[in-house]
Coordinates of C-alpha atoms and ligand atoms in Angstrom, one line a residue:
M90 CA -0.1 -0.1 0.1
G91 CA 1.3 3.4 -1.0
S92 CA 2.0 5.8 1.9
S93 CA -0.9 8.2 0.7
V94 CA -3.2 5.2 0.7
V95 CA -2.1 4.3 4.3
A96 CA -2.5 7.8 5.3
M97 CA -6.1 8.2 4.0
H98 CA -6.8 4.5 5.6
A99 CA -5.3 6.0 8.8
L100 CA -7.1 9.1 8.8
S101 CA -10.4 7.9 7.6
G102 CA -10.3 5.5 10.3
A103 CA -9.3 7.8 12.9
V104 CA -12.7 9.6 13.7
P105 CA -15.6 7.0 14.2
A106 CA -18.4 7.6 11.9
H107 CA -20.7 7.6 15.2
F108 CA -18.6 10.2 16.6
S109 CA -20.7 13.2 17.3
P110 CA -19.8 15.9 14.5
S111 CA -20.9 18.7 17.0
L112 CA -18.5 17.5 19.6
F113 CA -15.4 17.6 18.0
A114 CA -16.1 20.2 15.4
N115 CA -12.6 20.9 14.7
A116 CA -11.4 17.5 13.9
P117 CA -8.8 18.0 11.1
H118 CA -9.6 14.8 9.1
V119 CA -11.0 16.6 6.1
A120 CA -8.3 19.2 6.0
I121 CA -5.3 17.1 6.0
H122 CA -3.8 16.5 2.5
Y123 CA -0.4 15.3 3.0
K124 CA 1.0 11.9 3.8
T125 CA 0.9 11.6 7.5
R126 CA 2.0 9.2 10.2
G127 CA 2.1 9.4 14.0
K128 CA 5.3 9.0 16.2
Y129 CA 6.1 9.7 19.9
R130 CA 9.4 11.6 20.1
R131 CA 11.5 11.9 23.4
K132 CA 13.9 14.6 23.8
S133 CA 17.5 15.1 25.2
R134 CA 17.9 11.1 25.7
A135 CA 21.1 9.1 24.9
L136 CA 19.3 6.3 23.2
A137 CA 17.4 6.1 20.3
A138 CA 14.7 3.7 19.2
S139 CA 13.3 3.0 15.9
C140 CA 10.6 0.3 14.7
S141 CA 12.6 -2.4 13.3
T142 CA 12.5 -5.1 16.0
S143 CA 9.6 -4.1 18.2
R144 CA 7.7 -4.8 21.4
M145 CA 4.1 -4.0 21.2
R146 CA 2.6 -1.7 23.7
N147 CA -0.5 -0.1 23.1
G148 CA 0.1 -1.2 19.4
C149 CA 2.8 1.1 19.2
L150 CA 6.0 0.0 18.5
R151 CA 8.8 0.2 21.1
D152 CA 12.1 -0.9 19.9
Y153 CA 15.1 -2.1 21.8
G154 CA 17.0 -3.4 18.7
F155 CA 18.6 -0.2 17.6
R156 CA 20.4 1.9 20.0
N157 CA 22.4 5.2 18.7
I158 CA 24.5 6.5 21.5
N159 CA 24.5 10.3 21.6
N160 CA 21.7 10.8 19.4
R161 CA 19.7 13.4 21.2
L162 CA 16.4 12.5 19.7
L163 CA 14.7 9.4 20.9
S164 CA 11.8 8.7 19.1
L165 CA 9.1 6.1 19.7
K166 CA 7.2 5.3 16.5
C167 CA 3.5 4.7 16.5
K168 CA 1.9 3.9 13.2
C169 CA -1.2 6.7 12.6
Q170 CA -3.8 4.7 14.1
R171 CA -6.4 4.9 16.8
A172 CA -5.2 4.0 20.0
E173 CA -8.3 1.8 20.4
S174 CA -7.9 -0.2 17.3
T175 CA -5.3 -2.1 18.5
S176 CA -6.9 -3.7 21.3
G177 CA -9.9 -5.5 19.3
D178 CA -12.4 -3.9 21.2
A179 CA -13.0 -1.0 19.0
N180 CA -16.8 -1.8 19.2
K181 CA -17.3 -1.0 22.9
T182 CA -20.3 1.5 23.7
W183 CA -18.0 3.9 25.1
F184 CA -18.0 6.0 22.0
T185 CA -20.4 8.6 21.6
E186 CA -23.9 8.0 20.3
P187 CA -24.9 9.9 16.8
T188 CA -26.9 12.3 18.7
S189 CA -24.3 13.5 21.2
K190 CA -24.9 12.7 25.0
A191 CA -23.4 16.0 25.6
D192 CA -26.1 17.8 23.8
Q193 CA -28.7 16.0 25.9
I194 CA -26.6 16.9 29.0
L195 CA -26.5 20.6 28.3
G196 CA -29.9 20.8 27.3
E197 CA -30.7 19.8 31.0
L198 CA -28.2 22.2 32.2
N199 CA -29.9 25.0 30.3
G200 CA -33.0 23.6 31.4
Q201 CA -32.1 24.8 34.8
K202 CA -31.9 21.5 36.8
V203 CA -28.9 23.0 38.5
V204 CA -28.2 23.4 42.3
D205 CA -28.4 27.2 42.9
F206 CA -27.8 29.3 46.0
E207 CA -30.7 31.6 47.1
N208 CA -31.0 33.5 50.4
G209 CA -28.4 31.1 52.0
S210 CA -30.0 27.8 51.2
V211 CA -29.4 25.2 48.4
I212 CA -32.0 24.5 45.8
M213 CA -31.6 20.8 44.7
P214 CA -32.1 19.5 41.3
N215 CA -35.7 19.0 40.4
D216 CA -36.9 20.8 43.2
V217 CA -37.2 24.4 42.3
S218 CA -36.6 26.2 38.8
V219 CA -33.4 28.0 39.5
N220 CA -33.1 31.8 39.0
Q221 CA -31.4 32.0 35.9
S222 CA -32.0 34.9 33.4
S223 CA -34.5 33.8 30.6
D224 CA -32.1 34.9 27.9
K225 CA -30.1 32.0 28.7
T226 CA -31.6 30.0 25.7
R227 CA -30.2 27.0 24.4
G228 CA -27.2 27.8 22.4
N229 CA -25.9 31.0 24.2
S230 CA -25.8 30.3 28.1
V231 CA -22.4 30.6 29.5
E232 CA -22.6 26.7 29.9
D233 CA -23.1 26.4 26.2
V234 CA -20.0 29.1 25.8
A235 CA -18.2 27.0 27.7
W236 CA -18.7 23.7 26.3
R237 CA -18.1 25.3 22.8
L238 CA -14.9 26.8 23.9
L239 CA -13.7 23.3 25.4
Q240 CA -14.3 21.6 22.2
E241 CA -12.4 24.2 20.3
S242 CA -9.6 23.7 22.6
V243 CA -9.6 19.9 21.6
V244 CA -6.1 18.9 20.2
Y245 CA -6.1 15.9 17.7
Y246 CA -3.4 13.3 16.9
C247 CA -3.7 11.6 13.5
G248 CA -7.5 12.7 13.4
T249 CA -8.4 11.3 16.9
P250 CA -8.9 13.8 19.9
V251 CA -6.2 13.3 22.3
G252 CA -6.3 16.2 24.8
T253 CA -6.8 19.7 25.0
I254 CA -4.8 22.9 24.6
A255 CA -3.7 24.7 27.8
A256 CA -5.1 28.1 26.6
K257 CA -6.3 29.2 23.2
D258 CA -6.4 33.1 23.6
P259 CA -7.0 34.5 20.0
S260 CA -5.0 37.4 20.9
D261 CA -1.9 35.6 22.1
S262 CA 0.7 35.3 19.2
G263 CA 4.2 34.0 18.6
S264 CA 6.6 33.8 21.5
S265 CA 4.1 35.2 23.9
V266 CA 2.3 31.7 23.7
L267 CA 5.1 30.2 25.6
N268 CA 4.1 26.4 26.4
Y269 CA 0.3 27.3 26.5
D270 CA -0.1 25.6 23.1
Q271 CA 0.7 22.4 24.8
V272 CA -1.4 19.7 26.3
F273 CA -0.7 19.9 29.8
I274 CA -1.5 16.7 32.0
R275 CA -2.9 18.4 35.0
D276 CA -4.7 21.1 32.9
F277 CA -6.3 18.1 31.3
I278 CA -7.7 16.8 34.1
P279 CA -10.7 19.1 34.7
S280 CA -11.3 18.7 30.8
G281 CA -11.3 15.1 31.0
M282 CA -13.7 15.1 34.0
A283 CA -16.0 17.6 32.0
F284 CA -15.9 15.1 29.0
L285 CA -16.6 11.9 31.1
L286 CA -19.5 13.8 32.9
M287 CA -21.1 14.5 29.5
G288 CA -20.6 11.0 28.5
E289 CA -17.9 11.7 25.7
Y290 CA -15.4 9.0 26.8
E291 CA -13.2 8.6 23.7
I292 CA -11.0 11.6 24.1
V293 CA -10.1 10.7 27.6
R294 CA -9.4 7.3 26.8
N295 CA -7.1 8.2 24.0
F296 CA -5.4 10.7 26.2
I297 CA -4.7 7.8 28.8
L298 CA -3.4 5.6 26.2
H299 CA -1.4 8.2 24.4
T300 CA 0.3 9.8 27.3
L301 CA 1.0 6.3 28.4
Q302 CA 3.1 6.0 25.4
L303 CA 5.2 9.0 26.6
Q304 CA 6.0 7.9 30.1
S305 CA 9.5 7.6 30.6
W306 CA 10.2 3.9 29.8
E307 CA 13.8 2.9 29.3
K308 CA 16.4 2.5 31.8
T309 CA 18.6 5.5 32.4
M310 CA 21.8 5.5 30.9
D311 CA 25.0 7.8 31.2
C312 CA 23.2 10.9 30.4
H313 CA 20.5 12.4 32.6
S314 CA 17.1 11.3 32.0
P315 CA 13.8 11.3 33.7
G316 CA 13.4 8.6 36.1
Q317 CA 11.6 5.5 34.8
G318 CA 7.8 6.0 35.1
L319 CA 7.8 9.6 34.9
M320 CA 5.0 11.3 33.1
P321 CA 5.4 14.4 31.2
A322 CA 4.2 18.0 32.3
S323 CA 3.1 18.5 28.9
F324 CA 3.1 17.3 25.2
K325 CA 2.8 18.8 21.9
I326 CA 1.8 17.4 18.5
R327 CA 4.3 18.7 15.8
T328 CA 3.9 17.9 12.2
V329 CA 7.2 17.5 10.9
P330 CA 8.8 16.2 7.6
L331 CA 9.1 12.6 7.3
D332 CA 12.6 11.1 7.2
G333 CA 14.0 10.7 3.9
D334 CA 10.7 11.8 2.0
D335 CA 10.4 15.7 1.3
S336 CA 7.0 15.4 0.2
A337 CA 5.6 13.9 3.3
T338 CA 5.1 14.9 7.0
E339 CA 4.2 12.7 10.1
E340 CA 2.8 13.9 13.3
V341 CA 4.8 13.5 16.4
L342 CA 3.7 13.5 19.9
D343 CA 6.5 15.6 21.6
P344 CA 6.6 15.3 25.3
D345 CA 8.3 17.8 27.7
F346 CA 9.5 16.1 31.2
G347 CA 10.4 19.5 32.4
E348 CA 13.8 20.0 30.4
A349 CA 12.2 22.9 28.2
A350 CA 9.9 24.0 31.0
I351 CA 10.5 27.6 32.5
G352 CA 12.9 26.8 35.5
R353 CA 13.3 23.1 34.5
V354 CA 10.6 21.9 37.2
A355 CA 9.9 18.4 37.8
P356 CA 6.2 17.3 36.9
V357 CA 5.7 15.0 39.9
D358 CA 2.0 15.6 39.8
S359 CA 1.5 14.4 36.5
G360 CA 1.7 10.3 36.9
L361 CA -0.4 10.9 40.0
W362 CA -3.2 12.9 38.1
W363 CA -2.9 10.1 35.4
I364 CA -3.9 7.4 37.6
I365 CA -6.8 9.4 39.2
L366 CA -8.2 10.2 35.8
L367 CA -7.8 6.4 34.9
R368 CA -9.8 5.6 37.5
A369 CA -12.5 8.0 37.1
Y370 CA -12.6 7.0 33.4
G371 CA -13.5 3.5 34.5
K372 CA -16.0 4.5 36.9
C373 CA -17.7 6.9 34.8
S374 CA -17.8 5.0 31.6
G375 CA -18.2 1.5 33.1
D376 CA -15.3 0.4 30.5
L377 CA -12.8 -1.2 32.9
S378 CA -10.9 -2.9 29.8
V379 CA -8.5 0.1 29.8
Q380 CA -7.4 -0.2 33.3
E381 CA -7.0 -3.9 32.9
R382 CA -4.7 -3.7 29.9
I383 CA -1.2 -5.0 30.7
D384 CA 0.4 -1.9 29.2
V385 CA -1.6 0.3 31.6
Q386 CA -0.9 -2.0 34.5
T387 CA 2.5 -1.7 33.7
G388 CA 2.2 2.1 33.5
I389 CA 0.5 2.3 36.9
K390 CA 3.2 0.0 38.5
M391 CA 5.9 2.1 37.1
I392 CA 4.4 5.3 38.5
L393 CA 4.1 3.6 42.0
K394 CA 7.6 2.2 41.9
L395 CA 9.3 5.5 41.3
C396 CA 6.9 7.2 44.2
L397 CA 7.6 4.2 46.5
A398 CA 11.4 4.0 45.8
D399 CA 13.6 4.4 48.8
G400 CA 15.5 7.3 49.4
F401 CA 17.1 9.2 52.2
D402 CA 13.9 10.4 53.4
M403 CA 12.6 9.8 57.3
F404 CA 8.7 10.6 56.4
P405 CA 6.3 8.9 54.4
T406 CA 5.5 12.0 52.5
L407 CA 6.9 12.5 49.1
L408 CA 10.2 14.5 49.0
V409 CA 10.0 16.6 46.0
T410 CA 11.8 19.9 44.6
D411 CA 10.1 23.4 44.4
G412 CA 7.6 23.6 41.6
S413 CA 6.6 20.0 41.1
C414 CA 3.1 20.7 40.9
M415 CA 0.3 23.3 39.8
I416 CA 2.6 25.9 41.5
D417 CA 5.4 25.2 39.1
R418 CA 7.6 28.1 39.8
R419 CA 9.6 28.6 43.1
M420 CA 7.5 29.7 45.8
G421 CA 9.2 27.7 48.7
I422 CA 7.2 24.5 48.2
H423 CA 10.0 22.1 48.1
G424 CA 10.2 19.6 50.7
H425 CA 6.8 17.6 51.5
P426 CA 4.2 20.1 49.8
L427 CA 0.6 19.2 50.9
E428 CA -0.4 19.3 47.3
I429 CA 1.8 16.3 46.3
Q430 CA 0.7 14.6 49.1
A431 CA -2.6 14.5 48.6
L432 CA -2.3 13.7 45.2
F433 CA 0.1 10.8 46.1
Y434 CA -2.4 9.3 48.7
S435 CA -5.2 9.7 46.2
A436 CA -3.3 8.0 43.5
L437 CA -2.2 5.4 45.7
V438 CA -5.7 4.5 46.8
C439 CA -7.1 4.6 43.1
A440 CA -4.0 2.4 42.0
R441 CA -4.9 -0.1 44.8
E442 CA -8.5 -0.2 43.2
M443 CA -7.3 -1.0 39.8
L444 CA -4.4 -3.2 40.3
A445 CA -4.9 -6.7 39.0
P446 CA -3.9 -9.1 42.0
E447 CA -1.0 -11.2 40.7
D448 CA 2.1 -12.9 42.4
G449 CA 4.6 -10.5 40.8
S450 CA 3.0 -7.3 42.5
A451 CA 2.6 -8.6 45.9
D452 CA 5.5 -6.8 47.3
L453 CA 4.4 -3.7 45.5
I454 CA 1.2 -3.8 47.1
R455 CA 2.6 -4.4 50.1
A456 CA 4.6 -1.5 50.0
L457 CA 1.6 0.5 48.8
N458 CA -0.6 -0.6 51.7
N459 CA 2.1 0.3 54.3
R460 CA 2.6 3.7 52.8
L461 CA -0.9 4.5 52.8
I462 CA -1.2 4.0 56.2
A463 CA 1.9 5.7 57.4
L464 CA 1.2 8.6 55.0
S465 CA -2.5 9.3 56.1
F466 CA -1.3 9.1 59.8
H467 CA 1.4 11.6 59.3
I468 CA -0.5 14.3 57.5
R469 CA -3.6 13.9 59.8
E470 CA -1.4 14.2 62.8
Y471 CA 1.2 16.5 61.9
Y472 CA 0.0 18.8 59.1
W473 CA -3.2 19.4 60.9
V474 CA -3.7 22.9 62.5
D475 CA -6.9 24.3 64.3
K476 CA -7.2 26.8 67.1
R477 CA -6.4 24.1 69.6
K478 CA -3.5 22.6 67.9
L479 CA -2.1 26.2 67.3
N480 CA -2.1 26.7 70.9
E481 CA -0.2 23.7 71.5
I482 CA 2.3 24.6 69.0
Y483 CA 2.5 27.9 70.8
R484 CA 3.6 26.2 74.1
Y485 CA 5.9 23.6 72.6
K486 CA 9.1 22.7 74.3
T487 CA 12.0 22.4 71.9
E488 CA 15.2 20.4 71.6
E489 CA 13.6 17.0 72.8
Y490 CA 15.7 14.3 72.2
S491 CA 13.7 10.9 72.5
Y492 CA 11.3 8.6 71.1
D493 CA 8.8 10.2 73.0
A494 CA 9.2 13.6 71.9
V495 CA 5.9 15.7 71.6
N496 CA 7.7 18.4 69.4
K497 CA 8.9 15.7 67.1
F498 CA 10.3 18.0 64.4
N499 CA 11.6 20.4 66.7
I500 CA 9.3 23.4 65.8
Y501 CA 10.2 26.7 67.4
P502 CA 7.2 28.4 68.7
D503 CA 8.2 31.8 67.2
Q504 CA 7.5 30.5 63.9
I505 CA 3.7 31.0 64.4
S506 CA 3.3 33.7 62.0
P507 CA 1.4 36.7 63.3
W508 CA -1.1 36.7 60.6
L509 CA -2.1 33.1 61.5
V510 CA -2.9 34.0 65.2
E511 CA -5.3 36.4 64.0
W512 CA -6.6 34.6 60.8
M513 CA -7.3 31.1 62.5
P514 CA -11.2 30.8 63.0
E515 CA -12.7 29.6 66.3
K516 CA -14.4 26.8 64.2
G517 CA -12.4 25.0 61.5
G518 CA -8.8 24.1 60.6
Y519 CA -6.8 22.9 57.7
F520 CA -3.7 21.1 56.9
I521 CA -0.6 23.3 56.6
G522 CA 1.4 23.5 53.4
N523 CA 4.6 21.8 54.1
L524 CA 6.6 20.3 57.2
Q525 CA 10.2 19.7 57.6
P526 CA 12.5 19.5 60.5
A527 CA 12.2 22.8 62.2
H528 CA 9.8 24.2 59.6
M529 CA 5.9 24.4 59.3
D530 CA 4.7 26.4 56.4
F531 CA 1.6 27.7 57.7
R532 CA 0.2 28.8 54.5
F533 CA -3.2 27.5 53.5
F534 CA -3.0 25.8 50.1
S535 CA -6.0 25.3 48.5
L536 CA -5.6 22.4 46.2
G537 CA -3.9 20.4 48.7
N538 CA -6.5 20.9 51.4
L539 CA -9.5 20.2 48.9
W540 CA -7.8 17.2 47.3
S541 CA -7.4 15.7 51.0
I542 CA -11.2 15.8 51.5
V543 CA -11.9 14.6 48.0
S544 CA -9.2 11.5 48.3
S545 CA -10.1 10.8 52.2
L546 CA -6.7 11.6 53.5
A547 CA -8.6 13.9 55.7
T548 CA -10.6 12.4 58.4
T549 CA -14.4 13.3 58.1
H550 CA -13.8 15.8 61.0
Q551 CA -11.1 17.4 59.4
S552 CA -12.9 17.5 56.0
L553 CA -15.8 19.1 57.5
A554 CA -13.6 21.8 59.6
I555 CA -11.6 22.8 56.3
L556 CA -15.2 23.5 54.7
D557 CA -15.7 25.5 58.1
L558 CA -12.8 27.5 57.5
I559 CA -13.4 28.1 54.0
E560 CA -17.0 29.5 54.9
A561 CA -15.4 31.7 57.9
K562 CA -12.5 33.0 55.6
W563 CA -14.9 33.6 52.6
S564 CA -13.9 37.2 51.9
D565 CA -10.0 36.0 51.9
L566 CA -10.4 32.9 49.8
V567 CA -13.3 33.5 47.5
A568 CA -14.1 37.4 47.7
D569 CA -14.7 38.5 44.0
M570 CA -13.3 35.5 42.1
P571 CA -13.0 31.8 43.6
F572 CA -10.4 30.4 44.6
K573 CA -7.3 31.7 46.1
I574 CA -4.4 29.4 45.2
C575 CA -2.7 29.9 48.6
Y576 CA -3.2 32.1 51.6
P577 CA -1.7 34.6 52.4
A578 CA 0.7 35.8 49.9
L579 CA 4.6 36.4 50.4
E580 CA 5.6 40.0 50.8
G581 CA 8.5 42.0 51.3
Q582 CA 11.9 40.2 52.0
E583 CA 10.1 36.9 52.3
W584 CA 9.0 37.2 48.9
Q585 CA 12.4 38.3 47.5
I586 CA 14.2 35.5 49.3
I587 CA 11.3 32.8 48.7
T588 CA 10.7 33.4 45.1
G589 CA 14.0 35.0 44.1
S590 CA 12.1 38.3 43.5
D591 CA 9.8 36.5 40.7
P592 CA 8.0 39.2 39.2
K593 CA 5.3 37.1 37.9
N594 CA 4.7 35.7 41.6
T595 CA 4.3 39.2 43.1
P596 CA 2.1 39.4 46.3
W597 CA -1.4 38.5 45.5
S598 CA -0.6 37.5 42.1
Y599 CA -0.5 34.3 40.2
H600 CA 0.8 31.5 42.4
N601 CA 1.5 34.0 45.1
G602 CA -2.1 34.4 46.5
G603 CA -3.6 34.8 43.0
S604 CA -7.0 33.3 42.4
W605 CA -7.7 30.4 40.0
P606 CA -11.1 29.6 38.7
T607 CA -10.0 26.1 38.0
L608 CA -9.9 25.2 41.4
L609 CA -13.8 25.5 41.7
W610 CA -14.2 22.0 40.4
Q611 CA -12.1 20.4 43.3
L612 CA -14.0 22.7 45.7
T613 CA -17.0 21.2 44.2
V614 CA -16.3 17.7 44.5
A615 CA -15.2 18.2 48.2
C616 CA -18.5 20.0 49.0
I617 CA -20.7 17.5 47.5
K618 CA -18.7 14.5 49.2
M619 CA -19.2 16.2 52.5
N620 CA -23.0 17.1 51.7
R621 CA -22.4 20.8 51.7
P622 CA -23.0 21.6 48.1
E623 CA -24.4 25.0 48.9
I624 CA -20.8 26.2 49.6
A625 CA -19.9 25.0 46.0
A626 CA -23.0 26.7 44.6
R627 CA -22.1 30.0 46.2
A628 CA -18.7 30.1 44.7
I629 CA -19.9 29.4 41.2
E630 CA -22.3 32.0 41.6
V631 CA -19.5 34.5 42.5
A632 CA -17.6 33.4 39.3
E633 CA -20.5 33.2 37.1
K634 CA -21.2 36.9 37.5
R635 CA -17.9 37.9 35.6
I636 CA -15.7 34.9 34.1
A637 CA -17.3 34.6 30.7
A638 CA -17.3 38.4 30.3
D639 CA -13.6 38.6 31.4
R640 CA -12.9 35.7 28.5
W641 CA -12.1 32.9 31.0
P642 CA -8.9 34.0 32.7
E643 CA -6.3 31.8 33.9
Y644 CA -6.1 33.5 37.2
Y645 CA -6.9 36.8 39.0
D646 CA -4.6 39.2 41.0
T647 CA -5.4 41.4 44.2
K648 CA -6.3 40.4 47.6
R649 CA -10.0 40.2 46.6
A650 CA -9.3 38.8 42.9
R651 CA -10.6 42.1 41.5
F652 CA -8.4 42.1 38.6
I653 CA -8.0 39.8 35.7
G654 CA -4.1 38.5 36.5
K655 CA -1.3 40.8 35.3
Q656 CA 0.0 37.9 32.7
A657 CA -2.9 35.7 32.8
R658 CA -3.9 33.8 29.5
L659 CA -7.4 34.3 28.4
Y660 CA -9.6 31.5 27.2
Q661 CA -7.5 29.3 29.6
T662 CA -9.1 25.8 29.2
W663 CA -8.9 24.7 32.6
S664 CA -10.9 27.7 33.9
I665 CA -13.5 26.8 31.1
A666 CA -13.3 22.8 32.0
G667 CA -13.4 23.7 35.6
F668 CA -16.4 25.7 35.3
L669 CA -18.4 23.2 33.3
V670 CA -17.4 20.4 35.9
V671 CA -19.0 22.4 38.6
K672 CA -22.2 23.0 36.7
L673 CA -22.5 19.3 35.8
L674 CA -22.1 18.1 39.2
L675 CA -24.2 20.4 40.8
K676 CA -26.9 19.3 38.4
N677 CA -26.0 15.6 39.2
P678 CA -24.3 15.5 42.3
D679 CA -24.2 11.7 42.3
A680 CA -21.6 12.0 39.5
A681 CA -19.1 13.1 42.1
R682 CA -18.8 9.8 43.6
N683 CA -17.1 8.6 40.5
I684 CA -14.2 11.2 41.2
W685 CA -14.0 11.0 45.2
N686 CA -12.4 8.0 47.3
D687 CA -14.3 6.9 50.3
E688 CA -12.7 6.5 53.6
D689 CA -11.0 3.0 53.3
A690 CA -11.9 0.8 56.4
E691 CA -8.7 -0.8 56.6
I692 CA -6.8 2.2 56.9
V693 CA -9.2 3.5 59.7
N694 CA -8.6 0.5 61.7
A695 CA -4.8 0.6 61.4
L696 CA -5.1 4.3 62.3
N697 CA -7.3 3.4 65.4
I698 CA -4.8 1.0 66.6
I699 CA -1.9 3.6 66.4
V700 CA -4.0 6.3 68.0
D701 CA -5.3 3.7 70.7
S702 CA -1.9 2.9 71.8
N703 CA 0.0 4.9 74.3
P704 CA -0.3 8.3 73.1
R705 CA 3.4 9.2 74.1
K706 CA 4.3 6.5 71.6
R707 CA 1.6 7.1 69.1
G708 CA 3.3 7.1 65.6
R709 CA 6.2 4.9 66.7
K710 CA 4.4 1.7 65.5
V711 CA 3.9 2.9 62.0
L712 CA 7.0 4.8 61.6
K713 CA 9.0 2.0 62.6
K714 CA 7.3 0.0 59.6
T715 CA 9.4 -0.6 56.7
Y716 CA 8.3 0.4 53.1
I717 CA 9.2 -3.0 51.5
I718 CA 9.2 -2.6 47.5
Ligands
GLC1812 C1 1.1 27.6 34.5 C2 0.6 26.7 35.7 C3 0.5 25.4 35.6 C4 -0.1 24.9 34.6 C5 0.2 25.8 33.2 C6 -0.5 25.7 32.0 O1 2.5 27.1 34.4 O2 1.2 27.2 36.8 O3 -0.1 24.9 36.6 O4 -0.3 23.6 34.3 O5 0.3 26.9 33.2 O6 -1.8 26.1 32.1

């Protein structure tokens, strides 16, 4: 078969006939006239692989036969084919039906069956018609606009939808785009959740399988390369000339593991989010065949091995560098930041649910279980602050050398920041941002706290207390646009020293106390889980007043989030997708079950045993446990 015929074949097969044309309106399947192939590319690696002798993994060819030392380009070639076509299950029902399910769901949303907040009480779906303006007819409501924008952000690889671009601001051009034209793993999560809730499963499935192909896989050689199992921060689809054929091009999936990212930050959160999305995909679509695939199981295990590997650390929390998560710039969150711990816990719980029991994984599962218990004990016990605990820290003795030390991390009470003494409400509490020897980072980090509720890393009592705090501190955390990424901002000398005088992270901007609408979706899942959806409904009401008119900014600035962020992108996809997820979940709160993790009885039992033992010694039992891999 000539390559043009192959290309046509691949392209025509790339978009299923039953795929809703309204959903992925921008599919490039008609526009491509050139010969095209798909391939995965890795940069800055010492090894190169081509397709000669190959090993099948998701139908893509991974080759170990040809190794070309010092070739900076490592490519993993994949014939341009739909990811699912290789698994022999292309006829499964998770594809979109001819009349898009999304249209139906959107219709219901516009039919005003949403939870709304009015006069301080919640109106649940079907109870009362919600007070929405009458001009929100089908087709131009904020939800419709958001859905259309989300579709327009979809990125295609060989004709199949594989992700969403970080931002699609028409006013951005040239170098000002930076890497916002890439598909970020973490940014795709709310997009993926929105698609799942809309019954559009294929794009999520493709995303999962294609990013799996990008996972760092080969063993590290002389030159430095990402740890085996690392997922990239982002990827981009490039159309490049086909080797040795000037008239042809091929599409390349080009990942960035942080080696091109500003500050060269490590995307520790990517693999954790990938596992979380994989589980949500199975729960929402009912299609467990993806998580059961051998290559997917291997992918999960590789992420776990990377996270559970022994290091020098004394704590069960993951030790990471600064900027290794949503806050991907220097912000003083190196060490054991809460966000990573919450995602780590969540990924462990989700992985345990999905891992197929087999002899070969017994050690890994044992290590995972040990870690889950140790991690939840550590965070619940040592990261938690409320008024009572703060008073305890205020009276801490220091320099205790013994197993029974009360002040285990030798925290000097003077570290309690003056703002916190005033800020801590009578009712409520939260997990601090980071804990290290002689250091507690008392800043409130939203994502870590919200995801601790969602994943059940927090106890029920703690989860409710976090929501109490959010209500008590509404004017600081929500104000004119939800949701503040962290509170308070670093200012003055602290800002200079901790951020390196970062002009993008000036006080109350961007990561340094800026407000990020995307965080609304995590807030909503947490609120629904704790049976307090009215909090999320109130927050979305605030956002809805201006988010569309402001053109879906990435973030807002100032203490009360009054301004669109100084350097914020407009039409930021995760702001759009986050908004949609909130709307969809408030309309159908039951669907949030597919995203959260219920508290695990085994972990609760194990923790009770620890707590019931001598309080002076509590913690020793679990901390003495080894983490066997
Ligand atoms: C910024 C954010 C990061 C996000 C990326 C793409 O770098 O800090 O969390 O993934 O933009 O939107």
